[in-house]
Amino acid sequence: MNQSVISLQQKLLKTSLWSSVLAGAIALCLLFALSAYQTMDTQDAIMDEIADLLMAQQQPSQSSQTIAELSKEFDISYVVQHKHRILARSELEDQHDQTSFDSNRMAKGYGFYWQDMQLWRSYKQTESDSQREVLMLQPMQERVELLLQSVLGYAAVLLLLWGLQWVLLKVLMKRDFAVIHQFSEQISFKNSKELSPIDASQPAIMELEPIRLQLNSLMQRLERALEAEHRFTADASHELRSPLSAIQMRLQVLGRKYQDHPQLAKEMLAIQQDVSRGTQVLENLLLLARLDPSNVEDLPKTKVDVQALTERVLMDYQESLKQRQLMLETKLEPVVIEANEELLQICLRNLIDNAVKYTPVLGAIHIQLSQQRAHFYWQIDNSSEGIDEKVIQHFGERFYRVLGSQVQGNGLGLSICKKIVELHQGQIKFSVSDLGGLKVLIEF
C-alpha cells in the first residue's frame, strides 16, 4: 500500500500564507463595508452642503463658483424651484444634466431614485417659509467608483504584501529547516561502522531533541549487539577451524604413511579436498556473517567467468544426476562479471543442490545463463509434482522448510543465496516453473 508523503516545510508555508490571506480577505471585507459607509456619509454631507448654499443665496439663478465646482467634481445635479417653477439648475455637460426632477417621487431628505435604467442618490430640502425646495440627484455609479478606487488600492497593496510574505516565509523556513536537513544527513551517514552519537544542533531545537536522544540510545544498543555478534563470530570461527585443521593435519600424516597404497591415497586425497572445501565454505560463511548488504564496497571482487563456474559446480553433481536418472539441460552463454567468486560458487552450488534433491527420479533440470546489455540472468528450473505459490512466498527465509518434505536439510540454503545476491546488489526471484517445480532467477 503506497503511503502519501507530504512536505512539512511546504505545509507550514501554505498554512502560514493561507492564514494571512484569510485574515487579509476578512480585513478587506471590513474595509469595504467601512469605506462604503464613509463614502455614503461623505457624499451625503456634500449634497447637504450644496443644498444649504443654494438655500442661502438670495438669487438662486446666480450660483456661486463653489457650488458649481462641487457639483461638477462630484457629478451632482440639482434644481431650485418654487411652486414647481425652476429658479436655478446645475450646468453639467453629461447625460443627467437634463434629468427630470420629479418632486412628488422624491422623498424628503435622503433616498434612492431609479431613473434612466440606473440608480441615483436623491436629496430633497424644503424651506417652509419661502416654499422653495432643492432637489438633488447623484448617480450611485459615482460613489461606487470612488469606493472601488479606495478598496482596489488597498487590495493591490495587500497582494504586494502577500507576495513579500511568501518570499520571506520561504527564505526563513528554508534557513530554519536547514537544521532538520543537517540532522537527516547526520543520520544518513550512520552505518555498522559509524555509530557515534549525533551531536545536538546549535542552537538545539526542542522538538528534535527527543528524536536525537532516542536515536543515540538506539545506536548504542545496536553497537553493543554488533560487538556481541562479532565476538560470537570470532569464537565460532576459532571453534570450527580448529577441528577442521586437526582433521586436515591427520589426513596429511595418513597420506604420507599410506602413500604406498594408491587406492587408499586416492580416497585420502578426496577426503582432503572435502575438508578443504568445508574450510573454504566456513570462511565464506563467516565472511557472509560479517558483511552488511549496505556496505557492498567491503566485498572483495574479481572477474568471474559465470559459465565456467557453473560447469565446474555441475561436475560435482554428475554422479548424483546419474543415480537419480535426471535429465540435465543447459544453455550457457559466455558471461564475465565482477563478483566474489567463492560466494557466487556457494550460491550456485546451493541452488543446483536444491534442484537435484527436490527433483523426483527421471525428472528434468534446466539451467540457463544469458546476458542482455549490462545485466546477466542465471536461471534454474526443476520438474516436480507441483508446488504451492503460498509456500514460495516463504523461500529465502532462514530455517524455513516445507512441511512433510522427506529431503534432509537445515532451511538455510536459499536464505544464504538470497543474502549473497543482495551483497552483489542483485535480485533473486522464486516462482513456479513451467516444469512444475521451482524456478529461481538471479539478475545482476
Coordinates of C-alpha atoms in Angstrom, one line a residue:
M1 CA 0.0 0.0 0.0
N2 CA 1.5 3.3 -1.1
Q3 CA 1.7 5.9 1.6
S4 CA 1.4 9.6 0.7
V5 CA 4.4 11.7 1.6
I6 CA 4.0 15.4 2.5
S7 CA 6.5 18.1 3.0
L8 CA 6.3 19.7 6.4
Q9 CA 8.1 22.8 5.1
Q10 CA 5.6 23.3 2.3
K11 CA 2.7 22.5 4.6
L12 CA 3.8 25.2 7.1
L13 CA 4.4 27.6 4.3
K14 CA 1.0 27.1 2.9
T15 CA -0.7 27.2 6.3
S16 CA 1.0 30.5 7.2
L17 CA 0.3 32.1 3.8
W18 CA -3.3 31.0 3.7
S19 CA -3.8 32.2 7.3
S20 CA -2.5 35.6 6.2
V21 CA -4.7 35.5 3.0
L22 CA -7.8 34.7 5.1
A23 CA -7.0 37.5 7.6
G24 CA -6.4 39.9 4.8
A25 CA -9.6 38.9 3.0
I26 CA -11.6 39.5 6.1
A27 CA -9.9 42.8 6.6
L28 CA -10.6 43.7 3.0
C29 CA -14.3 42.9 3.5
L30 CA -14.4 45.0 6.7
L31 CA -12.6 47.8 4.9
F32 CA -15.1 47.6 2.0
A33 CA -18.0 47.9 4.5
L34 CA -16.4 50.8 6.4
S35 CA -15.4 52.6 3.2
A36 CA -18.9 52.2 1.8
Y37 CA -20.3 53.7 4.9
Q38 CA -17.8 56.6 4.9
T39 CA -18.3 57.2 1.2
M40 CA -22.1 57.4 1.6
D41 CA -21.8 59.6 4.6
T42 CA -19.3 62.0 3.0
Q43 CA -21.2 62.3 -0.3
D44 CA -24.4 62.8 1.6
A45 CA -22.7 65.6 3.6
I46 CA -21.6 67.2 0.4
M47 CA -25.1 67.1 -1.1
D48 CA -26.4 68.7 2.2
E49 CA -23.7 71.4 2.0
I50 CA -24.6 72.3 -1.6
A51 CA -28.3 72.4 -0.7
D52 CA -27.6 74.7 2.3
L53 CA -25.5 77.0 0.0
L54 CA -28.3 77.1 -2.6
M55 CA -30.9 77.9 0.1
A56 CA -28.7 80.7 1.5
Q57 CA -28.5 82.5 -1.8
Q58 CA -30.8 85.4 -2.3
Q59 CA -30.8 84.9 -6.1
P60 CA -30.6 81.2 -6.8
S61 CA -30.2 81.8 -10.5
Q62 CA -26.7 83.1 -9.9
S63 CA -25.0 80.0 -8.4
S64 CA -21.7 80.6 -6.8
Q65 CA -18.4 79.2 -8.1
T66 CA -18.1 77.0 -5.0
I67 CA -21.4 75.3 -5.8
A68 CA -20.5 74.9 -9.5
E69 CA -17.2 73.3 -8.6
L70 CA -18.7 70.9 -6.0
S71 CA -21.5 69.9 -8.4
K72 CA -19.1 69.2 -11.3
E73 CA -16.5 67.4 -9.1
F74 CA -18.9 65.0 -7.5
D75 CA -21.3 64.7 -10.5
I76 CA -24.2 66.2 -8.6
S77 CA -27.1 67.7 -10.5
Y78 CA -29.7 69.9 -8.8
V79 CA -32.6 72.2 -9.3
V80 CA -34.0 75.0 -7.1
Q81 CA -37.7 75.5 -7.7
H82 CA -40.6 77.5 -6.2
K83 CA -44.0 76.0 -6.6
H84 CA -42.7 73.8 -9.4
R85 CA -41.1 76.8 -11.2
I86 CA -37.4 76.3 -11.7
L87 CA -35.3 79.1 -10.3
A88 CA -31.9 77.6 -10.9
R89 CA -30.3 74.4 -12.0
S90 CA -26.9 72.8 -12.3
E91 CA -24.9 73.2 -15.5
L92 CA -23.4 69.7 -16.1
E93 CA -22.5 68.6 -19.6
D94 CA -23.2 64.9 -19.1
Q95 CA -26.3 62.9 -19.7
H96 CA -28.1 63.6 -16.4
D97 CA -27.9 67.4 -16.9
Q98 CA -31.3 67.2 -18.5
T99 CA -32.6 64.8 -15.9
S100 CA -36.2 65.4 -14.9
F101 CA -36.7 66.0 -11.2
D102 CA -40.0 64.8 -10.0
S103 CA -40.6 66.3 -6.6
N104 CA -43.5 64.1 -5.9
R105 CA -41.4 60.9 -6.4
M106 CA -38.6 62.1 -4.2
A107 CA -38.8 61.7 -0.5
K108 CA -37.8 64.5 1.8
G109 CA -34.2 64.1 2.9
Y110 CA -32.1 61.3 1.5
G111 CA -33.4 58.5 -0.6
F112 CA -32.8 56.4 -3.7
Y113 CA -34.2 57.2 -7.1
W114 CA -34.5 54.8 -10.1
Q115 CA -34.4 56.6 -13.4
D116 CA -32.9 56.1 -16.9
M117 CA -32.1 52.5 -16.1
Q118 CA -29.8 53.4 -13.2
L119 CA -29.9 54.0 -9.5
W120 CA -29.5 57.6 -8.2
R121 CA -29.0 59.0 -4.7
S122 CA -31.6 61.7 -4.1
Y123 CA -31.8 64.6 -1.6
K124 CA -34.7 66.9 -1.1
Q125 CA -34.6 70.0 1.1
T126 CA -37.6 72.3 1.6
E127 CA -37.8 75.8 3.0
S128 CA -41.2 76.2 4.7
D129 CA -41.2 80.0 4.7
S130 CA -40.5 80.7 1.1
Q131 CA -41.7 77.3 -0.1
R132 CA -38.5 76.9 -2.1
E133 CA -37.1 73.4 -2.4
V134 CA -33.8 72.0 -3.6
L135 CA -33.9 68.7 -5.5
M136 CA -30.5 66.9 -6.0
L137 CA -29.5 63.7 -7.8
Q138 CA -26.2 61.9 -7.9
P139 CA -25.6 58.6 -9.8
M140 CA -24.7 55.7 -7.5
Q141 CA -22.1 54.8 -10.0
E142 CA -20.0 57.8 -8.9
R143 CA -20.0 56.6 -5.4
V144 CA -19.2 53.0 -6.4
E145 CA -16.2 54.2 -8.5
L146 CA -14.9 56.2 -5.5
L147 CA -15.3 53.2 -3.3
L148 CA -13.6 50.8 -5.7
Q149 CA -10.7 53.1 -6.1
S150 CA -10.1 53.0 -2.4
V151 CA -10.7 49.3 -2.0
L152 CA -8.7 48.3 -5.1
G153 CA -5.7 50.4 -3.9
Y154 CA -5.8 48.6 -0.6
A155 CA -6.2 45.2 -2.4
A156 CA -3.1 45.9 -4.6
V157 CA -1.1 46.8 -1.5
L158 CA -2.4 43.6 0.1
L159 CA -1.3 41.4 -2.8
L160 CA 2.1 43.0 -2.8
L161 CA 2.4 42.3 1.0
W162 CA 1.3 38.7 0.4
G163 CA 4.0 38.3 -2.3
L164 CA 6.6 39.7 0.0
Q165 CA 5.4 37.5 2.9
W166 CA 5.6 34.4 0.6
V167 CA 9.2 35.2 -0.3
L168 CA 10.2 35.9 3.3
L169 CA 8.5 32.8 4.6
K170 CA 10.2 30.6 2.0
V171 CA 13.6 32.1 2.8
L172 CA 13.2 32.0 6.6
M173 CA 11.7 28.5 6.6
K174 CA 14.5 27.2 4.3
R175 CA 17.0 28.6 6.8
D176 CA 15.2 27.2 9.8
F177 CA 14.7 23.8 8.2
A178 CA 18.4 23.6 7.3
V179 CA 18.9 22.2 10.8
I180 CA 16.5 19.3 10.0
H181 CA 18.2 18.6 6.7
Q182 CA 21.6 18.6 8.6
F183 CA 20.1 16.2 11.1
S184 CA 18.9 14.0 8.3
E185 CA 22.3 14.0 6.7
Q186 CA 23.9 13.0 10.0
I187 CA 21.6 10.0 10.2
S188 CA 22.2 9.0 6.6
F189 CA 26.0 8.8 7.3
K190 CA 25.4 6.2 10.1
N191 CA 26.2 2.6 9.3
S192 CA 27.5 -0.5 11.1
K193 CA 31.0 1.1 11.3
E194 CA 29.9 4.5 12.3
L195 CA 27.5 4.6 15.2
S196 CA 28.9 7.6 17.1
P197 CA 26.2 9.8 18.9
I198 CA 24.6 12.5 16.9
D199 CA 25.6 15.9 18.2
A200 CA 22.9 18.5 19.0
S201 CA 22.5 21.4 16.7
Q202 CA 23.4 24.9 17.7
P203 CA 21.0 26.2 18.9
A204 CA 19.3 23.0 19.8
I205 CA 15.7 22.6 18.6
M206 CA 13.5 21.4 21.4
E207 CA 11.2 19.3 19.1
L208 CA 14.2 17.4 17.7
E209 CA 15.9 16.7 21.0
P210 CA 13.7 13.6 21.9
I211 CA 14.3 12.1 18.5
R212 CA 18.1 12.7 18.7
L213 CA 18.3 11.2 22.2
Q214 CA 16.3 8.1 21.2
L215 CA 18.4 7.6 18.1
N216 CA 21.6 7.9 20.1
S217 CA 20.2 5.3 22.6
L218 CA 19.2 3.0 19.7
M219 CA 22.7 3.3 18.1
Q220 CA 24.3 2.5 21.5
R221 CA 22.2 -0.7 21.8
L222 CA 23.0 -1.6 18.2
E223 CA 26.7 -1.1 18.7
R224 CA 26.6 -3.4 21.7
A225 CA 24.7 -6.0 19.7
L226 CA 27.1 -5.8 16.8
E227 CA 30.1 -6.2 19.2
A228 CA 28.4 -9.3 20.7
E229 CA 27.8 -10.7 17.2
H230 CA 31.4 -10.1 16.2
R231 CA 32.7 -11.8 19.4
F232 CA 30.4 -14.8 18.7
T233 CA 31.6 -14.9 15.1
A234 CA 35.2 -14.9 16.2
D235 CA 34.6 -17.6 18.8
A236 CA 32.6 -19.7 16.4
S237 CA 35.4 -19.3 13.8
H238 CA 38.0 -20.5 16.2
E239 CA 36.0 -23.4 17.5
L240 CA 35.1 -24.6 13.9
R241 CA 38.5 -24.0 12.4
S242 CA 40.4 -26.0 15.0
P243 CA 38.7 -29.4 14.3
L244 CA 38.9 -28.9 10.6
S245 CA 42.6 -28.0 10.8
A246 CA 43.2 -31.1 13.0
I247 CA 41.4 -33.3 10.5
Q248 CA 43.5 -31.8 7.7
M249 CA 46.8 -32.4 9.5
R250 CA 45.8 -36.0 10.3
L251 CA 44.9 -36.7 6.7
Q252 CA 48.2 -35.4 5.6
V253 CA 50.0 -37.6 8.1
L254 CA 47.9 -40.6 7.0
G255 CA 48.6 -39.7 3.3
R256 CA 52.3 -39.9 3.9
K257 CA 52.0 -43.0 5.9
Y258 CA 50.0 -44.9 3.3
Q259 CA 51.5 -43.4 0.2
D260 CA 52.4 -46.9 -1.0
H261 CA 48.7 -47.8 -1.2
P262 CA 47.4 -45.9 -4.3
Q263 CA 43.7 -46.7 -3.8
L264 CA 43.9 -45.5 -0.1
A265 CA 45.9 -42.4 -1.1
K266 CA 43.3 -41.5 -3.6
E267 CA 40.5 -41.8 -1.1
M268 CA 42.6 -39.8 1.4
L269 CA 43.0 -37.1 -1.3
A270 CA 39.2 -37.0 -1.9
I271 CA 38.6 -36.6 1.9
Q272 CA 41.3 -33.8 2.0
Q273 CA 39.5 -32.0 -0.8
D274 CA 36.2 -32.3 1.0
V275 CA 37.8 -30.9 4.2
S276 CA 39.4 -28.1 2.2
R277 CA 36.0 -27.3 0.6
G278 CA 34.4 -27.3 4.0
T279 CA 37.0 -25.0 5.4
Q280 CA 36.5 -22.7 2.5
V281 CA 32.8 -22.7 2.9
L282 CA 33.3 -21.9 6.6
E283 CA 35.5 -19.0 5.7
N284 CA 32.9 -17.6 3.3
L285 CA 30.0 -18.1 5.7
L286 CA 31.9 -16.3 8.4
L287 CA 32.6 -13.5 5.8
L288 CA 29.0 -13.5 4.9
A289 CA 28.0 -13.1 8.6
R290 CA 30.4 -10.1 8.9
L291 CA 29.3 -8.3 5.8
D292 CA 26.5 -5.9 5.7
P293 CA 24.5 -5.6 2.4
S294 CA 24.6 -1.8 2.8
N295 CA 28.5 -1.9 2.7
V296 CA 29.0 -3.7 -0.6
E297 CA 32.3 -1.9 -1.1
D298 CA 33.8 -4.2 1.6
L299 CA 33.1 -7.3 -0.5
P300 CA 36.3 -8.4 -2.3
K301 CA 35.5 -8.9 -6.0
T302 CA 37.3 -10.3 -9.1
K303 CA 36.3 -11.0 -12.7
V304 CA 34.3 -14.3 -12.6
D305 CA 33.5 -16.4 -15.6
V306 CA 30.0 -17.5 -14.7
Q307 CA 29.7 -20.0 -17.5
A308 CA 32.9 -21.8 -16.4
L309 CA 31.9 -21.6 -12.7
T310 CA 28.5 -23.2 -13.4
E311 CA 30.1 -26.0 -15.4
R312 CA 32.6 -26.7 -12.5
V313 CA 29.8 -26.8 -10.0
L314 CA 27.8 -29.2 -12.2
M315 CA 30.8 -31.5 -12.4
D316 CA 30.4 -32.3 -8.7
Y317 CA 26.8 -33.4 -9.3
Q318 CA 27.3 -35.8 -12.3
E319 CA 27.2 -38.8 -10.1
S320 CA 24.0 -37.7 -8.3
L321 CA 22.4 -36.9 -11.7
K322 CA 23.2 -40.4 -12.9
Q323 CA 22.0 -42.1 -9.8
R324 CA 18.6 -40.3 -9.9
Q325 CA 18.4 -40.6 -13.7
L326 CA 17.8 -36.8 -14.0
M327 CA 17.9 -35.1 -17.4
L328 CA 20.1 -32.0 -17.3
E329 CA 19.6 -29.4 -20.0
T330 CA 22.0 -26.4 -20.0
K331 CA 22.0 -23.3 -22.2
L332 CA 25.0 -21.2 -21.0
E333 CA 26.3 -18.1 -22.8
P334 CA 29.7 -16.7 -22.0
V335 CA 29.3 -14.2 -19.2
V336 CA 32.0 -12.4 -17.1
I337 CA 31.1 -10.3 -14.2
E338 CA 32.7 -8.5 -11.2
A339 CA 31.8 -10.7 -8.2
N340 CA 33.2 -12.6 -5.2
E341 CA 33.9 -16.0 -6.8
E342 CA 33.7 -18.1 -3.6
L343 CA 30.4 -16.6 -2.5
L344 CA 28.9 -16.9 -6.0
Q345 CA 30.0 -20.5 -6.1
I346 CA 28.3 -21.2 -2.8
C347 CA 25.1 -19.6 -4.2
L348 CA 25.1 -21.6 -7.4
R349 CA 26.0 -24.8 -5.6
N350 CA 23.1 -24.3 -3.1
L351 CA 20.7 -23.8 -6.0
I352 CA 21.9 -26.7 -8.0
D353 CA 22.0 -28.9 -4.9
N354 CA 18.4 -27.9 -4.0
A355 CA 17.2 -28.7 -7.6
V356 CA 18.9 -32.1 -7.5
K357 CA 17.5 -33.0 -4.1
Y358 CA 13.9 -32.0 -4.8
T359 CA 13.6 -33.2 -8.4
P360 CA 12.0 -36.7 -8.5
V361 CA 13.6 -39.6 -10.2
L362 CA 13.5 -39.4 -14.0
G363 CA 12.9 -35.7 -13.7
A364 CA 14.4 -32.8 -15.5
I365 CA 16.6 -29.8 -14.6
H366 CA 17.1 -26.8 -16.9
I367 CA 19.8 -24.2 -16.4
Q368 CA 20.1 -21.0 -18.5
L369 CA 22.7 -18.3 -18.5
S370 CA 22.3 -15.2 -20.6
Q371 CA 23.3 -11.6 -20.9
Q372 CA 21.2 -8.6 -22.0
R373 CA 23.1 -5.3 -22.2
A374 CA 24.5 -4.6 -18.8
H375 CA 22.5 -7.3 -17.0
F376 CA 23.1 -11.1 -16.8
Y377 CA 20.5 -13.7 -15.9
W378 CA 21.1 -17.1 -14.3
Q379 CA 18.0 -19.3 -14.1
I380 CA 17.4 -22.9 -12.9
D381 CA 14.1 -24.8 -13.2
N382 CA 13.3 -28.3 -12.0
S383 CA 10.4 -30.6 -12.5
S384 CA 8.2 -31.7 -9.7
E385 CA 4.7 -32.9 -8.9
G386 CA 3.7 -29.3 -8.1
I387 CA 4.4 -26.5 -5.6
D388 CA 2.1 -24.1 -3.8
E389 CA 2.6 -20.4 -4.5
K390 CA 2.0 -19.7 -0.8
V391 CA 5.0 -21.8 0.0
I392 CA 7.2 -20.0 -2.5
Q393 CA 6.5 -16.7 -0.7
H394 CA 8.5 -18.0 2.3
F395 CA 11.5 -19.1 0.3
G396 CA 14.6 -17.2 1.3
E397 CA 13.6 -17.1 5.0
R398 CA 16.0 -18.6 7.4
F399 CA 15.3 -22.1 8.6
Y400 CA 12.1 -22.4 6.6
R401 CA 11.3 -25.9 5.3
V402 CA 8.3 -27.3 3.5
L403 CA 6.2 -29.3 5.9
G404 CA 6.2 -33.1 5.0
S405 CA 9.4 -32.9 3.0
Q406 CA 11.4 -36.1 3.1
V407 CA 14.6 -34.4 1.9
Q408 CA 17.2 -33.6 4.6
G409 CA 18.2 -30.0 5.1
N410 CA 18.5 -27.1 7.5
G411 CA 16.5 -24.4 5.7
L412 CA 19.5 -22.2 5.2
G413 CA 20.4 -22.8 1.6
L414 CA 18.1 -20.4 -0.1
S415 CA 18.5 -17.7 2.6
I416 CA 22.3 -17.8 2.1
C417 CA 21.7 -17.5 -1.7
K418 CA 19.4 -14.5 -1.1
K419 CA 22.0 -12.7 1.0
I420 CA 24.8 -13.4 -1.4
V421 CA 22.8 -11.9 -4.2
E422 CA 21.9 -8.9 -2.1
L423 CA 25.6 -8.4 -1.3
H424 CA 26.2 -8.2 -5.1
Q425 CA 23.3 -5.7 -5.4
G426 CA 21.3 -8.2 -7.5
Q427 CA 17.8 -9.7 -7.3
I428 CA 16.7 -13.3 -6.7
K429 CA 13.2 -14.3 -7.6
F430 CA 11.3 -17.5 -6.7
S431 CA 8.3 -18.7 -8.8
V432 CA 6.6 -21.8 -10.1
S433 CA 8.4 -23.3 -13.1
D434 CA 6.8 -24.4 -16.3
L435 CA 8.3 -27.8 -15.4
G436 CA 6.1 -28.0 -12.3
G437 CA 8.8 -27.4 -9.7
L438 CA 10.7 -24.3 -8.6
K439 CA 12.1 -21.6 -10.8
V440 CA 14.9 -19.4 -9.4
L441 CA 16.0 -16.4 -11.4
I442 CA 19.1 -14.4 -10.4
E443 CA 19.6 -11.0 -12.0
F444 CA 22.9 -9.0 -11.6

